[in-house]
Amino acid sequence: MTGLHQNIEDILARLLEKSRGELDLVRTLADAIRRVDDHLLREVRSVTLQHEVRREAIFGELQNLATRLCSLPAHNGSTVSMAAIDQQTHTNGHAAIDAVQSNAGGADWRQAAQNITEEHDEFDFEFATHRH
């Protein structure tokens, strides 16, 4: 019986030794996974920070653009009165529209449009279907 008892003691000692070795391997693996997780967390935080910096730069550019667009000089051109529009509609463009005086001294776009409609015979465009 002493032989059996000795064999059981030897088996238990080897089992204890192997379990300690495997426990060391599990701890080593846990440490490696923790290090990888920490590295991944640092990388994600770095990417997040870079993204925030880029987003703030883009947002600043958009605000700058909006500020520049809102500060464009006011249009000094005249506005077309409803009476002039009604007159043009009722006469199908044949009546001359009075030139509205402009502070900028530029050309009158309504007169230019009237000249184009009066001189439409110069253009020989014919379309078989209406284009939209």
PDB file of C-alpha atoms in Angstrom:
ATOM      1  CA  MET A   1       0.000   0.000   0.000  1.00  0.00           C
ATOM      2  CA  THR A   2       2.866   2.282   0.520  1.00  0.00           C
ATOM      3  CA  GLY A   3       3.604   2.137  -3.176  1.00  0.00           C
ATOM      4  CA  LEU A   4       0.100   3.240  -4.033  1.00  0.00           C
ATOM      5  CA  HIS A   5       0.179   6.010  -1.493  1.00  0.00           C
ATOM      6  CA  GLN A   6       3.543   7.189  -2.851  1.00  0.00           C
ATOM      7  CA  ASN A   7       2.209   7.162  -6.438  1.00  0.00           C
ATOM      8  CA  ILE A   8      -0.792   9.265  -5.412  1.00  0.00           C
ATOM      9  CA  GLU A   9       1.533  11.743  -3.666  1.00  0.00           C
ATOM     10  CA  ASP A  10       3.711  11.960  -6.793  1.00  0.00           C
ATOM     11  CA  ILE A  11       0.687  12.506  -9.047  1.00  0.00           C
ATOM     12  CA  LEU A  12      -0.622  15.224  -6.737  1.00  0.00           C
ATOM     13  CA  ALA A  13       2.779  16.945  -6.713  1.00  0.00           C
ATOM     14  CA  ARG A  14       2.986  16.896 -10.549  1.00  0.00           C
ATOM     15  CA  LEU A  15      -0.609  18.125 -10.790  1.00  0.00           C
ATOM     16  CA  LEU A  16       0.175  20.966  -8.383  1.00  0.00           C
ATOM     17  CA  GLU A  17       3.302  21.854 -10.360  1.00  0.00           C
ATOM     18  CA  LYS A  18       1.437  21.845 -13.681  1.00  0.00           C
ATOM     19  CA  SER A  19      -1.431  23.907 -12.265  1.00  0.00           C
ATOM     20  CA  ARG A  20       1.057  26.504 -10.962  1.00  0.00           C
ATOM     21  CA  GLY A  21       2.716  26.612 -14.404  1.00  0.00           C
ATOM     22  CA  GLU A  22      -0.641  27.051 -16.116  1.00  0.00           C
ATOM     23  CA  LEU A  23      -1.643  29.689 -13.584  1.00  0.00           C
ATOM     24  CA  ASP A  24       1.567  31.570 -14.438  1.00  0.00           C
ATOM     25  CA  LEU A  25       0.719  31.272 -18.143  1.00  0.00           C
ATOM     26  CA  VAL A  26      -2.806  32.606 -17.534  1.00  0.00           C
ATOM     27  CA  ARG A  27      -1.409  35.540 -15.525  1.00  0.00           C
ATOM     28  CA  THR A  28       1.132  36.276 -18.262  1.00  0.00           C
ATOM     29  CA  LEU A  29      -1.635  36.167 -20.861  1.00  0.00           C
ATOM     30  CA  ALA A  30      -3.825  38.461 -18.733  1.00  0.00           C
ATOM     31  CA  ASP A  31      -0.951  40.955 -18.420  1.00  0.00           C
ATOM     32  CA  ALA A  32      -0.331  40.857 -22.177  1.00  0.00           C
ATOM     33  CA  ILE A  33      -4.030  41.414 -22.888  1.00  0.00           C
ATOM     34  CA  ARG A  34      -4.106  44.291 -20.389  1.00  0.00           C
ATOM     35  CA  ARG A  35      -1.085  45.903 -22.081  1.00  0.00           C
ATOM     36  CA  VAL A  36      -2.705  45.538 -25.505  1.00  0.00           C
ATOM     37  CA  ASP A  37      -5.959  47.004 -24.144  1.00  0.00           C
ATOM     38  CA  ASP A  38      -4.080  49.963 -22.663  1.00  0.00           C
ATOM     39  CA  HIS A  39      -2.251  50.525 -25.946  1.00  0.00           C
ATOM     40  CA  LEU A  40      -5.531  50.316 -27.889  1.00  0.00           C
ATOM     41  CA  LEU A  41      -7.169  52.772 -25.485  1.00  0.00           C
ATOM     42  CA  ARG A  42      -4.275  55.222 -25.969  1.00  0.00           C
ATOM     43  CA  GLU A  43      -4.579  54.870 -29.757  1.00  0.00           C
ATOM     44  CA  VAL A  44      -8.357  55.441 -29.670  1.00  0.00           C
ATOM     45  CA  ARG A  45      -7.885  58.515 -27.475  1.00  0.00           C
ATOM     46  CA  SER A  46      -5.216  59.806 -29.862  1.00  0.00           C
ATOM     47  CA  VAL A  47      -7.464  59.322 -32.891  1.00  0.00           C
ATOM     48  CA  THR A  48     -10.344  60.962 -31.021  1.00  0.00           C
ATOM     49  CA  LEU A  49      -8.177  63.944 -30.127  1.00  0.00           C
ATOM     50  CA  GLN A  50      -6.947  64.297 -33.722  1.00  0.00           C
ATOM     51  CA  HIS A  51     -10.528  64.089 -34.955  1.00  0.00           C
ATOM     52  CA  GLU A  52     -11.640  66.778 -32.512  1.00  0.00           C
ATOM     53  CA  VAL A  53      -8.782  69.049 -33.597  1.00  0.00           C
ATOM     54  CA  ARG A  54      -9.694  68.589 -37.271  1.00  0.00           C
ATOM     55  CA  ARG A  55     -13.388  69.095 -36.521  1.00  0.00           C
ATOM     56  CA  GLU A  56     -12.667  72.321 -34.635  1.00  0.00           C
ATOM     57  CA  ALA A  57     -10.462  73.554 -37.502  1.00  0.00           C
ATOM     58  CA  ILE A  58     -13.189  72.801 -40.048  1.00  0.00           C
ATOM     59  CA  PHE A  59     -15.801  74.411 -37.822  1.00  0.00           C
ATOM     60  CA  GLY A  60     -13.619  77.505 -37.498  1.00  0.00           C
ATOM     61  CA  GLU A  61     -13.225  77.664 -41.278  1.00  0.00           C
ATOM     62  CA  LEU A  62     -16.991  77.346 -41.727  1.00  0.00           C
ATOM     63  CA  GLN A  63     -17.585  80.124 -39.202  1.00  0.00           C
ATOM     64  CA  ASN A  64     -15.010  82.273 -40.999  1.00  0.00           C
ATOM     65  CA  LEU A  65     -16.743  81.596 -44.319  1.00  0.00           C
ATOM     66  CA  ALA A  66     -20.145  82.414 -42.831  1.00  0.00           C
ATOM     67  CA  THR A  67     -18.761  85.639 -41.391  1.00  0.00           C
ATOM     68  CA  ARG A  68     -17.275  86.609 -44.745  1.00  0.00           C
ATOM     69  CA  LEU A  69     -20.499  85.770 -46.581  1.00  0.00           C
ATOM     70  CA  CYS A  70     -22.596  87.804 -44.171  1.00  0.00           C
ATOM     71  CA  SER A  71     -20.285  90.775 -44.516  1.00  0.00           C
ATOM     72  CA  LEU A  72     -20.563  91.081 -48.280  1.00  0.00           C
ATOM     73  CA  PRO A  73     -21.322  94.625 -49.408  1.00  0.00           C
ATOM     74  CA  ALA A  74     -25.005  95.358 -49.688  1.00  0.00           C
ATOM     75  CA  HIS A  75     -26.417  95.269 -53.211  1.00  0.00           C
ATOM     76  CA  ASN A  76     -27.010  98.851 -54.322  1.00  0.00           C
ATOM     77  CA  GLY A  77     -28.998  97.862 -57.404  1.00  0.00           C
ATOM     78  CA  SER A  78     -32.622  98.842 -57.756  1.00  0.00           C
ATOM     79  CA  THR A  79     -35.447  96.507 -57.069  1.00  0.00           C
ATOM     80  CA  VAL A  80     -38.085  95.849 -59.651  1.00  0.00           C
ATOM     81  CA  SER A  81     -41.474  97.129 -58.669  1.00  0.00           C
ATOM     82  CA  MET A  82     -44.508  94.906 -58.929  1.00  0.00           C
ATOM     83  CA  ALA A  83     -46.082  97.381 -61.373  1.00  0.00           C
ATOM     84  CA  ALA A  84     -43.153  96.980 -63.776  1.00  0.00           C
ATOM     85  CA  ILE A  85     -43.465  93.185 -63.573  1.00  0.00           C
ATOM     86  CA  ASP A  86     -47.219  93.348 -64.166  1.00  0.00           C
ATOM     87  CA  GLN A  87     -46.726  95.709 -67.108  1.00  0.00           C
ATOM     88  CA  GLN A  88     -44.189  93.365 -68.686  1.00  0.00           C
ATOM     89  CA  THR A  89     -46.447  90.343 -68.154  1.00  0.00           C
ATOM     90  CA  HIS A  90     -49.527  91.996 -69.657  1.00  0.00           C
ATOM     91  CA  THR A  91     -47.722  93.315 -72.712  1.00  0.00           C
ATOM     92  CA  ASN A  92     -45.828  90.039 -73.366  1.00  0.00           C
ATOM     93  CA  GLY A  93     -42.543  91.884 -73.380  1.00  0.00           C
ATOM     94  CA  HIS A  94     -43.433  94.288 -76.242  1.00  0.00           C
ATOM     95  CA  ALA A  95     -43.653  97.421 -74.120  1.00  0.00           C
ATOM     96  CA  ALA A  96     -40.451  99.096 -73.067  1.00  0.00           C
ATOM     97  CA  ILE A  97     -39.757  99.037 -69.380  1.00  0.00           C
ATOM     98  CA  ASP A  98     -38.649 102.305 -67.947  1.00  0.00           C
ATOM     99  CA  ALA A  99     -35.066 102.213 -66.890  1.00  0.00           C
ATOM    100  CA  VAL A 100     -34.661 102.310 -63.162  1.00  0.00           C
ATOM    101  CA  GLN A 101     -31.846 104.560 -62.095  1.00  0.00           C
ATOM    102  CA  SER A 102     -29.064 102.745 -60.339  1.00  0.00           C
ATOM    103  CA  ASN A 103     -26.621 104.181 -57.824  1.00  0.00           C
ATOM    104  CA  ALA A 104     -23.858 102.013 -59.310  1.00  0.00           C
ATOM    105  CA  GLY A 105     -24.362 103.463 -62.804  1.00  0.00           C
ATOM    106  CA  GLY A 106     -24.343  99.995 -64.385  1.00  0.00           C
ATOM    107  CA  ALA A 107     -26.338  98.737 -67.338  1.00  0.00           C
ATOM    108  CA  ASP A 108     -30.042  97.955 -67.013  1.00  0.00           C
ATOM    109  CA  TRP A 109     -30.527  94.197 -67.204  1.00  0.00           C
ATOM    110  CA  ARG A 110     -34.187  94.578 -68.140  1.00  0.00           C
ATOM    111  CA  GLN A 111     -33.272  96.603 -71.188  1.00  0.00           C
ATOM    112  CA  ALA A 112     -30.686  94.012 -72.175  1.00  0.00           C
ATOM    113  CA  ALA A 113     -33.296  91.252 -71.816  1.00  0.00           C
ATOM    114  CA  GLN A 114     -35.738  93.288 -73.911  1.00  0.00           C
ATOM    115  CA  ASN A 115     -33.069  93.728 -76.617  1.00  0.00           C
ATOM    116  CA  ILE A 116     -32.499  89.972 -76.679  1.00  0.00           C
ATOM    117  CA  THR A 117     -36.229  89.231 -77.107  1.00  0.00           C
ATOM    118  CA  GLU A 118     -36.543  91.833 -79.857  1.00  0.00           C
ATOM    119  CA  GLU A 119     -33.522  90.455 -81.703  1.00  0.00           C
ATOM    120  CA  HIS A 120     -34.400  86.772 -81.316  1.00  0.00           C
ATOM    121  CA  ASP A 121     -34.574  86.384 -85.106  1.00  0.00           C
ATOM    122  CA  GLU A 122     -30.763  86.333 -85.191  1.00  0.00           C
ATOM    123  CA  PHE A 123     -30.795  82.962 -83.509  1.00  0.00           C
ATOM    124  CA  ASP A 124     -31.834  79.986 -85.600  1.00  0.00           C
ATOM    125  CA  PHE A 125     -32.376  77.525 -82.800  1.00  0.00           C
ATOM    126  CA  GLU A 126     -35.225  75.094 -83.274  1.00  0.00           C
ATOM    127  CA  PHE A 127     -35.951  72.347 -80.800  1.00  0.00           C
ATOM    128  CA  ALA A 128     -38.222  69.427 -81.602  1.00  0.00           C
ATOM    129  CA  THR A 129     -39.186  68.981 -77.953  1.00  0.00           C
ATOM    130  CA  HIS A 130     -39.287  71.258 -74.991  1.00  0.00           C
ATOM    131  CA  ARG A 131     -36.274  70.991 -72.751  1.00  0.00           C
ATOM    132  CA  HIS A 132     -36.662  71.245 -69.018  1.00  0.00           C
TER     133      HIS A 132
END
